[in-house]
CSV table of C-alpha atoms and ligand atoms in Angstrom, one decimal:
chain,number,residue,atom,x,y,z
A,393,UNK,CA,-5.5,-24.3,4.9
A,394,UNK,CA,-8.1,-22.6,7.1
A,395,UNK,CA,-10.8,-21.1,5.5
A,396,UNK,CA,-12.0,-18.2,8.0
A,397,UNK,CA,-13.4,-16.2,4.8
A,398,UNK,CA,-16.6,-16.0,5.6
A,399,UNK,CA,-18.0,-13.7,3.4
A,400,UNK,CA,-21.9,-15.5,3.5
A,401,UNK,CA,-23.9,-12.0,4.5
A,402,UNK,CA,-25.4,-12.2,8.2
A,403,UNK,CA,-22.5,-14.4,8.9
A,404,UNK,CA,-20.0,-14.3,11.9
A,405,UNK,CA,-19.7,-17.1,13.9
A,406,UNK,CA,-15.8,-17.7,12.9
A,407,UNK,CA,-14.7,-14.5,13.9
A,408,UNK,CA,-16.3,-15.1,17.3
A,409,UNK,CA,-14.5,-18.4,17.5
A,410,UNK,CA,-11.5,-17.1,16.6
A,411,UNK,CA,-11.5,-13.9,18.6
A,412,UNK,CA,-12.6,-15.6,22.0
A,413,UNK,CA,-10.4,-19.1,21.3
A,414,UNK,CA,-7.9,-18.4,18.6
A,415,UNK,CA,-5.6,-21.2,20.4
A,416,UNK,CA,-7.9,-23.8,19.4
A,417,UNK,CA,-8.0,-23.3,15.8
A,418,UNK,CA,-4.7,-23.6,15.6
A,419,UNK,CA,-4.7,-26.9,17.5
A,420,UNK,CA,-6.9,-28.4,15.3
A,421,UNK,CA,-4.6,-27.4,12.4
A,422,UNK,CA,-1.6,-28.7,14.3
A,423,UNK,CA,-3.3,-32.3,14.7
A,424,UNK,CA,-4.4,-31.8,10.7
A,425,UNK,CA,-0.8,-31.3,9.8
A,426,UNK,CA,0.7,-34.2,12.3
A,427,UNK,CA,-2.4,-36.4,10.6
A,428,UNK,CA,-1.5,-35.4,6.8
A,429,UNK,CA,2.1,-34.7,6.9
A,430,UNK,CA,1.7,-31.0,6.2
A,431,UNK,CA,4.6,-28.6,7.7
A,432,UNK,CA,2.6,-25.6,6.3
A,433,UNK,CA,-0.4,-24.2,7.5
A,434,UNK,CA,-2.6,-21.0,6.2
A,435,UNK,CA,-5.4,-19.1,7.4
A,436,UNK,CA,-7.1,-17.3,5.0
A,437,UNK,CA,-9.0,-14.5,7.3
A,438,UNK,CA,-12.0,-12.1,5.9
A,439,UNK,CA,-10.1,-8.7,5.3
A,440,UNK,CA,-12.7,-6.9,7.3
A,441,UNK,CA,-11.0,-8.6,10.6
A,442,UNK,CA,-8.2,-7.1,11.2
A,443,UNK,CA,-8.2,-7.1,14.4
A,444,UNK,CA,-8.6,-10.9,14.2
A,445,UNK,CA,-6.0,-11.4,12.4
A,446,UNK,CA,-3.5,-9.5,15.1
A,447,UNK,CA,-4.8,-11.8,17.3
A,448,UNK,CA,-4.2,-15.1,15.4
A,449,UNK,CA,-0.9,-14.1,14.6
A,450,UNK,CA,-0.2,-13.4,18.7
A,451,UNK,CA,-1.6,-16.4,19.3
A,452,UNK,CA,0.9,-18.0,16.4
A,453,UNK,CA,3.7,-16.3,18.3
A,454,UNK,CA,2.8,-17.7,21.7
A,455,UNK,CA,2.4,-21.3,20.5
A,456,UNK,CA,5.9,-21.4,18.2
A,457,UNK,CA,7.3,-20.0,21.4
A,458,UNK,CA,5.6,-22.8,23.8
A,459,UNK,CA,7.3,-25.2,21.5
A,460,UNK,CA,3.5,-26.7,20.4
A,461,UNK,CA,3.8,-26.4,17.0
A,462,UNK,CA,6.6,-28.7,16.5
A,463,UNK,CA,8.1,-27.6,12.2
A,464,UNK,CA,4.6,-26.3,11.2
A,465,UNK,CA,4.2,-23.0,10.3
A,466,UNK,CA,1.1,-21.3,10.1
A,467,UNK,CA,1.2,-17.7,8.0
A,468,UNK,CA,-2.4,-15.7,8.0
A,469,UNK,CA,-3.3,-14.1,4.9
A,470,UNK,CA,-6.3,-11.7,4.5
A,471,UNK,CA,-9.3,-11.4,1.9
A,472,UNK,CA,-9.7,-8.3,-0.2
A,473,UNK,CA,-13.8,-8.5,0.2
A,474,UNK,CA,-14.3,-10.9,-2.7
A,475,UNK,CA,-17.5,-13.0,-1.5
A,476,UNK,CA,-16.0,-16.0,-4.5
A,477,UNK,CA,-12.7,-16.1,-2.5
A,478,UNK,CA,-14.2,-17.9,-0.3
A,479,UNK,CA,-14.9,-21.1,-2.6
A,480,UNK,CA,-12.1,-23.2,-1.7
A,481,UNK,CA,-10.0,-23.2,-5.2
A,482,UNK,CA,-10.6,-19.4,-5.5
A,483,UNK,CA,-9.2,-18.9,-2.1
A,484,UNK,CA,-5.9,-21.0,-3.2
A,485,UNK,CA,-6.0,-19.0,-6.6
A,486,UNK,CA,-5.9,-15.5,-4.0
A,487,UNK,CA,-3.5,-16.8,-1.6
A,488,UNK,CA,-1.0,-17.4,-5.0
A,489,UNK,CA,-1.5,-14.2,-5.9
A,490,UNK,CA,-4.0,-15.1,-9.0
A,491,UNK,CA,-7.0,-13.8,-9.7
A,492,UNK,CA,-9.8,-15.2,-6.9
A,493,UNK,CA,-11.7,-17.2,-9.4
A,494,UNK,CA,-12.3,-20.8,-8.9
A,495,UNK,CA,-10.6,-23.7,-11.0
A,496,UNK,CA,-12.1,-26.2,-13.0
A,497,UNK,CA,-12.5,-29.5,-10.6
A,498,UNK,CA,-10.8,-32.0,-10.9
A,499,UNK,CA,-8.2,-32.0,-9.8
A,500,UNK,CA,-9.3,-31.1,-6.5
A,501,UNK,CA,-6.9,-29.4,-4.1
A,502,UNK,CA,-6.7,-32.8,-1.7
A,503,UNK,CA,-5.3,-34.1,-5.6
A,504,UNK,CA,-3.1,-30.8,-6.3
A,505,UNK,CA,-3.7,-27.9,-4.7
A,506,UNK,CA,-1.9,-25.0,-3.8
A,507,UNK,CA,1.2,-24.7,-5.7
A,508,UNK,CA,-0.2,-28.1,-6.5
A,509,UNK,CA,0.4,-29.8,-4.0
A,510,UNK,CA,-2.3,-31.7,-2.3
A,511,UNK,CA,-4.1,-29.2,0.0
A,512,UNK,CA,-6.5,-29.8,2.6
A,513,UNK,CA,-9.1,-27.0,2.8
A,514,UNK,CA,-11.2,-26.7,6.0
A,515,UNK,CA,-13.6,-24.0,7.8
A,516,UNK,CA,-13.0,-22.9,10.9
A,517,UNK,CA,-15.6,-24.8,13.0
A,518,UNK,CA,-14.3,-27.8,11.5
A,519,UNK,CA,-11.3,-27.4,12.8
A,520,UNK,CA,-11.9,-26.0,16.2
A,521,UNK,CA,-13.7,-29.5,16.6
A,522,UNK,CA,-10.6,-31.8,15.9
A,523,UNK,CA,-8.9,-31.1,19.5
A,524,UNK,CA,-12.1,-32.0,21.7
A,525,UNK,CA,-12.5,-34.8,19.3
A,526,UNK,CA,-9.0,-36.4,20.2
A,527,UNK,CA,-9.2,-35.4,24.0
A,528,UNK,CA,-12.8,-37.0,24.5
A,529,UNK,CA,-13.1,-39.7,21.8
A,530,UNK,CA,-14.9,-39.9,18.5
A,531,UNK,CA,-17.7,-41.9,20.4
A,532,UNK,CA,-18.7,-39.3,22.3
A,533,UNK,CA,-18.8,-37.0,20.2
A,534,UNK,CA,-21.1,-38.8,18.3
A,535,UNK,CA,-23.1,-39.1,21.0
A,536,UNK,CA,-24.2,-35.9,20.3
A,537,UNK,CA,-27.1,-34.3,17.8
A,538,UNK,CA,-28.3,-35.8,14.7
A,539,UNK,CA,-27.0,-39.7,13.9
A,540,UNK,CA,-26.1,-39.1,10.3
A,541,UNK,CA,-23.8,-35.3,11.3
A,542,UNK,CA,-23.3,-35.6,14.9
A,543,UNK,CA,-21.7,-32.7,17.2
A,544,UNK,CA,-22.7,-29.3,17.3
A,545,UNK,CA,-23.2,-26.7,15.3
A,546,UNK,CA,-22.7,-22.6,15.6
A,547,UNK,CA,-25.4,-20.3,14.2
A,548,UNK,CA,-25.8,-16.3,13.8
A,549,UNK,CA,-29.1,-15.0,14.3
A,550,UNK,CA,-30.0,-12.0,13.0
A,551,UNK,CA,-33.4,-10.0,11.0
A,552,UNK,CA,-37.0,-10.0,13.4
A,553,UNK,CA,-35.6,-12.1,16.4
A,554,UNK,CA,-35.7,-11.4,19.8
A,555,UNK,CA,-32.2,-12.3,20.5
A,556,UNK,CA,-29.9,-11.5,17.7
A,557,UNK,CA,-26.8,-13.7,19.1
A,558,UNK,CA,-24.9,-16.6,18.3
A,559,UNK,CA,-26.0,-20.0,19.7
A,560,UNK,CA,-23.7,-23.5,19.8
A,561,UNK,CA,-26.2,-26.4,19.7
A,562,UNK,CA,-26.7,-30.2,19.3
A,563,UNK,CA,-27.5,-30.8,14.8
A,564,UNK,CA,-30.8,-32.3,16.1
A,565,UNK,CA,-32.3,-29.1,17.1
A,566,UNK,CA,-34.9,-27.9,15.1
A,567,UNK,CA,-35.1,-24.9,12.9
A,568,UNK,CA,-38.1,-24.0,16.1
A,569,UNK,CA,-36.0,-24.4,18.7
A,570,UNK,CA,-33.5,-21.8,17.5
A,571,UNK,CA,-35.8,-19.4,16.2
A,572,UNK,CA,-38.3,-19.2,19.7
A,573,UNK,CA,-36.7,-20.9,22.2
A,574,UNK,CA,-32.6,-19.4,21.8
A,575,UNK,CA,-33.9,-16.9,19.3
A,576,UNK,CA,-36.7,-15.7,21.7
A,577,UNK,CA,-38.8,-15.5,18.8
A,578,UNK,CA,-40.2,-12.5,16.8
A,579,UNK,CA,-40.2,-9.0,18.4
A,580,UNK,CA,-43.7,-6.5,18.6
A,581,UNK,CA,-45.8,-9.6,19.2
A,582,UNK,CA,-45.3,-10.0,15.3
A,583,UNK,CA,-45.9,-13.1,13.4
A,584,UNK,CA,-43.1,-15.6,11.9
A,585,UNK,CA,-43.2,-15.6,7.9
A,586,UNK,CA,-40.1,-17.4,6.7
A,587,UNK,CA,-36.1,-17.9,7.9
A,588,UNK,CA,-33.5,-18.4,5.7
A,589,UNK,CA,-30.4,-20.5,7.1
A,590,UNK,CA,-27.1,-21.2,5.3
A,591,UNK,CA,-26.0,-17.4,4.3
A,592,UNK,CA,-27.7,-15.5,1.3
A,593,UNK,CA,-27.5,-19.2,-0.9
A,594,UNK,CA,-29.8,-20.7,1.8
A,595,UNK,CA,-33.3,-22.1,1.3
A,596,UNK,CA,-36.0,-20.4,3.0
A,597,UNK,CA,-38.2,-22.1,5.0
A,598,UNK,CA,-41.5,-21.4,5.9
A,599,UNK,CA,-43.6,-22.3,9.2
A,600,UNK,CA,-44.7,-25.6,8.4
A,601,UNK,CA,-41.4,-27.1,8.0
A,602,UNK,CA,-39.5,-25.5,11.1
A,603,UNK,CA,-39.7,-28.9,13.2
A,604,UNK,CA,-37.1,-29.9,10.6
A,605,UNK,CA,-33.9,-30.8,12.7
A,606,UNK,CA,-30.6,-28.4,11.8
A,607,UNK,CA,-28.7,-31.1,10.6
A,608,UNK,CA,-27.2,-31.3,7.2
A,609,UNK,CA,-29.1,-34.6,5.8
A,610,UNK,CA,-32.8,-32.5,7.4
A,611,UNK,CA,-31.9,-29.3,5.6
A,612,UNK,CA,-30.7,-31.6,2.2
A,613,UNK,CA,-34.9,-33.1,2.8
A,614,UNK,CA,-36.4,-30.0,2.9
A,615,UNK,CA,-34.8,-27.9,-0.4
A,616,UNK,CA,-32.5,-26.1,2.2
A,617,UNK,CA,-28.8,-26.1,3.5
A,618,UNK,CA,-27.0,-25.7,6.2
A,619,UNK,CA,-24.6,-23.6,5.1
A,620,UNK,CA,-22.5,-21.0,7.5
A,621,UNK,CA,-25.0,-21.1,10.0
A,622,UNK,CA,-26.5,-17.9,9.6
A,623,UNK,CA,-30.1,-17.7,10.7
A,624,UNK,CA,-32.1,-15.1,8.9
A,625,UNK,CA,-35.4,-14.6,10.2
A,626,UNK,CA,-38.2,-12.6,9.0
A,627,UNK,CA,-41.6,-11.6,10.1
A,628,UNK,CA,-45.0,-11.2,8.4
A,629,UNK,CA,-44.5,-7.6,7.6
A,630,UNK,CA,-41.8,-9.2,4.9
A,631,UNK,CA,-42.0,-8.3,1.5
A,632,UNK,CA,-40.3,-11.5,0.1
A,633,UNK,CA,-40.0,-10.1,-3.4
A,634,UNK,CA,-37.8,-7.5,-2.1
A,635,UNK,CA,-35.7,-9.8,-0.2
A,636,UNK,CA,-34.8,-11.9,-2.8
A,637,UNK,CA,-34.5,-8.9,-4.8
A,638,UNK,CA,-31.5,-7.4,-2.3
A,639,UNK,CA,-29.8,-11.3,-2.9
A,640,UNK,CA,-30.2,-11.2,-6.3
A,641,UNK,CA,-28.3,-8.0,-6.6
A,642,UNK,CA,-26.0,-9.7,-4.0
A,643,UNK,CA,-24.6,-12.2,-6.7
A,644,UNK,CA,-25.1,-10.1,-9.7
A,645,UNK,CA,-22.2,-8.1,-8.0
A,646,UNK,CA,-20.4,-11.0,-6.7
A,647,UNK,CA,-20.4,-13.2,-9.9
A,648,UNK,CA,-16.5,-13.4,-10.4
A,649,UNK,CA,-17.5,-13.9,-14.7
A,650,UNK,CA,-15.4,-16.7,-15.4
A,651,UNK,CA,-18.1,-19.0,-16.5
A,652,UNK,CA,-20.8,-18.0,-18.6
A,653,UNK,CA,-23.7,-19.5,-17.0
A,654,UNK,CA,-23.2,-17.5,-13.7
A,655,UNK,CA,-22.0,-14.3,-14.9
A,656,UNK,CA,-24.9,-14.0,-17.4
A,657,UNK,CA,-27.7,-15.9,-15.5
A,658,UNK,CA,-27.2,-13.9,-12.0
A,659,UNK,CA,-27.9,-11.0,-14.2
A,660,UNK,CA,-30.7,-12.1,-16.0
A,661,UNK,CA,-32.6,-13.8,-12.9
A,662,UNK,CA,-31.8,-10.0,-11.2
A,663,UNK,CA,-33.3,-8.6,-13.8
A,664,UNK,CA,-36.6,-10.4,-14.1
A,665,UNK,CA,-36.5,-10.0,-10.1
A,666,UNK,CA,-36.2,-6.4,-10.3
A,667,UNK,CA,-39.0,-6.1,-13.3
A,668,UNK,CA,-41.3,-8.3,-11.0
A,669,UNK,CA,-41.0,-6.2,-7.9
A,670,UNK,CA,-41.6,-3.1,-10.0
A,671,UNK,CA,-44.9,-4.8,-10.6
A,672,UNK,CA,-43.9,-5.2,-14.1
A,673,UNK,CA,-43.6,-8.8,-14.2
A,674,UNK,CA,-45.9,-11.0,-16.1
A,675,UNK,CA,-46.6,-14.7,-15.9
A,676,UNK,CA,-43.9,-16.2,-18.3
A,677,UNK,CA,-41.2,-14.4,-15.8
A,678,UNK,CA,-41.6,-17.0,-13.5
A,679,UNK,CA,-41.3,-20.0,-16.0
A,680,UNK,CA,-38.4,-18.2,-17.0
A,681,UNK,CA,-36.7,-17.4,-13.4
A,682,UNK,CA,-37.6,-21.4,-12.5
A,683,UNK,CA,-35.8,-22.7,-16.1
A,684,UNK,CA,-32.8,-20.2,-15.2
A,685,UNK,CA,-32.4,-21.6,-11.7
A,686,UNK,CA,-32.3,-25.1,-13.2
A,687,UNK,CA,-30.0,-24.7,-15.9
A,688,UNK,CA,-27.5,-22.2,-13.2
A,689,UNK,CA,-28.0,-24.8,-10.4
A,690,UNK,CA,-26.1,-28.0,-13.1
A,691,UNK,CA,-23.9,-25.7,-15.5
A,692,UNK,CA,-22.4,-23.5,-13.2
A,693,UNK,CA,-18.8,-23.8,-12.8
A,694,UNK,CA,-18.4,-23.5,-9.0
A,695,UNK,CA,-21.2,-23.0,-5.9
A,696,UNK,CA,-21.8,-19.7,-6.2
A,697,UNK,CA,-23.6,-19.8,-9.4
A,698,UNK,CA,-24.9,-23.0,-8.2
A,699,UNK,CA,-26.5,-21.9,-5.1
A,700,UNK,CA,-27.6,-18.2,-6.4
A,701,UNK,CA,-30.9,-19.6,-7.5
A,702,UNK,CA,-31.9,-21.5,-4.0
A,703,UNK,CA,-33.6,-18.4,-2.6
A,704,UNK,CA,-35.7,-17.8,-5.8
A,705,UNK,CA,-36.4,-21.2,-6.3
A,706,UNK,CA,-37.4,-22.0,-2.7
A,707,UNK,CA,-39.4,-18.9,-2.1
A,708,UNK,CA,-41.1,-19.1,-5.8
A,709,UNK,CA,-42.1,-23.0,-4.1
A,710,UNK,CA,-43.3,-21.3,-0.5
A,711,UNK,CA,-44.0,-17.8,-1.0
A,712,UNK,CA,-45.8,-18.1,-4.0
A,713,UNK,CA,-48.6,-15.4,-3.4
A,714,UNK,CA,-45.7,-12.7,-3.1
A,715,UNK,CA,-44.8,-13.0,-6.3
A,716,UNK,CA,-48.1,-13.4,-8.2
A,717,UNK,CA,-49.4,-10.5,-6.1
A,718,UNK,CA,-46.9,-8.9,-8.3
A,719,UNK,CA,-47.2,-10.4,-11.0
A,720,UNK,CA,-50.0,-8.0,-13.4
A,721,UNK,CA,-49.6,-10.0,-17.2
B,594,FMN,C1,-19.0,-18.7,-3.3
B,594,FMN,C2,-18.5,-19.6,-2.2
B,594,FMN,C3,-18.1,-19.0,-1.0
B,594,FMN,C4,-17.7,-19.8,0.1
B,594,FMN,N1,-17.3,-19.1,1.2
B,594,FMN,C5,-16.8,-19.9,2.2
B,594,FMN,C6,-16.4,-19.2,3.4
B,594,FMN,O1,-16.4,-18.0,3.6
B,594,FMN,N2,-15.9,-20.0,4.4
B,594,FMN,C7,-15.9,-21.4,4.3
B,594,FMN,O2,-15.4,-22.1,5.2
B,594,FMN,N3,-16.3,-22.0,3.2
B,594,FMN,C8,-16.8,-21.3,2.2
B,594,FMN,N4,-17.2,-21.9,1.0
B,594,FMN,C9,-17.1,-23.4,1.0
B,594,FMN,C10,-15.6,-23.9,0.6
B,594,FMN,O3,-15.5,-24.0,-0.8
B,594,FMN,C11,-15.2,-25.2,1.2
B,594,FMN,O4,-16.2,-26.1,0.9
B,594,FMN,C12,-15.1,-25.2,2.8
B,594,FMN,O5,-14.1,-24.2,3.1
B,594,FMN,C13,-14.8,-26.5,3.3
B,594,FMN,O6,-14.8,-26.5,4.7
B,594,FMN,P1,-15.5,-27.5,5.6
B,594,FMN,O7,-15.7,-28.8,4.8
B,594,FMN,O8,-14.6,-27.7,6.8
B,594,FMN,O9,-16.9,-26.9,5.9
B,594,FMN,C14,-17.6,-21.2,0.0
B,594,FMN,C15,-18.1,-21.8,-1.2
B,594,FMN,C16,-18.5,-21.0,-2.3
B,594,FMN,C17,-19.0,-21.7,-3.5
């Protein structure tokens, strides 16, 4: 299964893969198939791509036609907008016709899966990868970016940046070198204040730690993620309250409700988020919103709830002053 989702905000670097080289996603899911033993195949595509989703199923045509897919069949299936659908057991829940709400793990779906069989559930990029892997070698591709997650990686830049484009570059590039050098850095001669990569679940990261390579083990150091590769940047005229106040809201709305820690603790931490950026917040709130984060970040029952807390907890580490010069109790 493909998982071309992507529902991560300020994310779209699978829709330009698979609108400029549709043909090599489904390559890389032939040579998964052949590998596992699969003889069917689905790509789960973000509904708000329908266009792409013509296009993968031409491209399905013109392969089965050509003969290169041998017995496996790909079918494309689309989202309804459900940002949890794209949490890999959700996704298989959705594609049965269920509910998208994630299952309790394990089993996972390489154990039973969809229908329950064992299901292999990649992203895009991860796939796109597998046929330059077996035409050039796993050596060299190796050979390229950071030791421990070699290859390249796509990113989406978007928010104050110069160049709001997508970049393909080596993992050991650092969070700098996209932001200035591809990113052209930040328009109206403004200063840099803080990026946030990985989608709204991402860390921020602040100046100090932007010669911090791109690669996952890097981000993992540094209280950040890697994520979809979106690249949020923002400059000094940033209000970060209100940022993570827009994200909070974000997965208040997006909590599917099935476990209780998530569908109550997005609400409470938007809450206290919302009372703090009305400059109604008092000290306490912030003992709270860090104790909240915690206990959402280990109970939660998939990575939605999980992640939610990462901006507030990562911004409440690097931002500080934002919030206490909102904080009035
Ligand atoms: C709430 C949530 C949303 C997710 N959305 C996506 C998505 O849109 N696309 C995606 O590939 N993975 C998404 N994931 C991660 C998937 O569960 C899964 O890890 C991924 O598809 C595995 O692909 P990879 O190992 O090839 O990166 C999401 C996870 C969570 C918790």
């Amino acid at each position: 299964m493909c998982n071309a989702d992507e529902g991560e905000p300020g994310t779209y670097k699978d829709r330009i893969i698979m609108e400029n080289d549709p043909q090599s996603l489904l390559e890389g899911m032939a040579i998964c198939a052949y590998a596992i033993g699969a003889t069917k195949g689905f790509i789960y595509c973000r509904g708000e791509y329908p266009y792409v989703v013509d296009l993968l199923k031409k491209a399905i045509i013109q392969a089965k036609d050509k003969g290169l897919l041998g017995d496996f069949d790909i079918e494309v299936r689309m989202g309804a907008g459900a940002y949890v659908c794209g949490e890999e057991t959700a996704l298989i829940e959705s594609i049965e016709g269920g509910r998208g709400e994630p299952r309790y793990k394990p089993p996972y779906p390489g154990v039973a899966g969809l229908w329950g069989k064992p299901t292999i559930v990649n992203n895009v990029e991860t796939f796109v990868n597998l046929p330059v892997i077996i035409e050039k070698g796993a050596d060299w591709f190796k050979s390229i970016g950071a030791a421990g997650y070699p290859g390249t990686k796509v990113f989406t830049l978007t928010g104050d940046v110069v160049n709001k484009t997508f970049i393909e570059v080596p993992t050991d590039t650092t969070i700098r070198e996209i932001v200035f050098d591809f990113g052209g850095g930040i328009p109206q001669g403004k200063k840099f204040k803080a990026v946030q990569i990985g989608g709204s679940s991402g860390g921020f990261i602040p100046e100090d730690l932007l010669d911090s390579p791109a690669d996952f083990d890097s981000m993992q150091k540094i209280g950040a993620t890697l994520g979809s590769g979106a690249v949020f940047v923002m400059d000094q005229t940033r209000d970060i309250v209100d940022v993570i106040e827009r994200i909070a809201q974000f997965f208040e709305h997006e909590s599917c409700g099935k476990c209780a820690p998530c569908r109550e603790g997005t609400m409470r931490v938007c809450e206290i988020i919302e009372k703090i950026n009305q400059g109604k917040g008092i000290a306490k709130d912030m003992a709270v919103l860090e104790k909240l984060g915690r206990v959402m970040s280990v109970s939660c029952l998939c990575g939605l709830g999980q992640a939610a807390p990462v901006p507030v907890l990562t911004t409440m580490r690097h931002f500080k002053a934002d919030y206490e010069a909102k904080v009035t109790g």
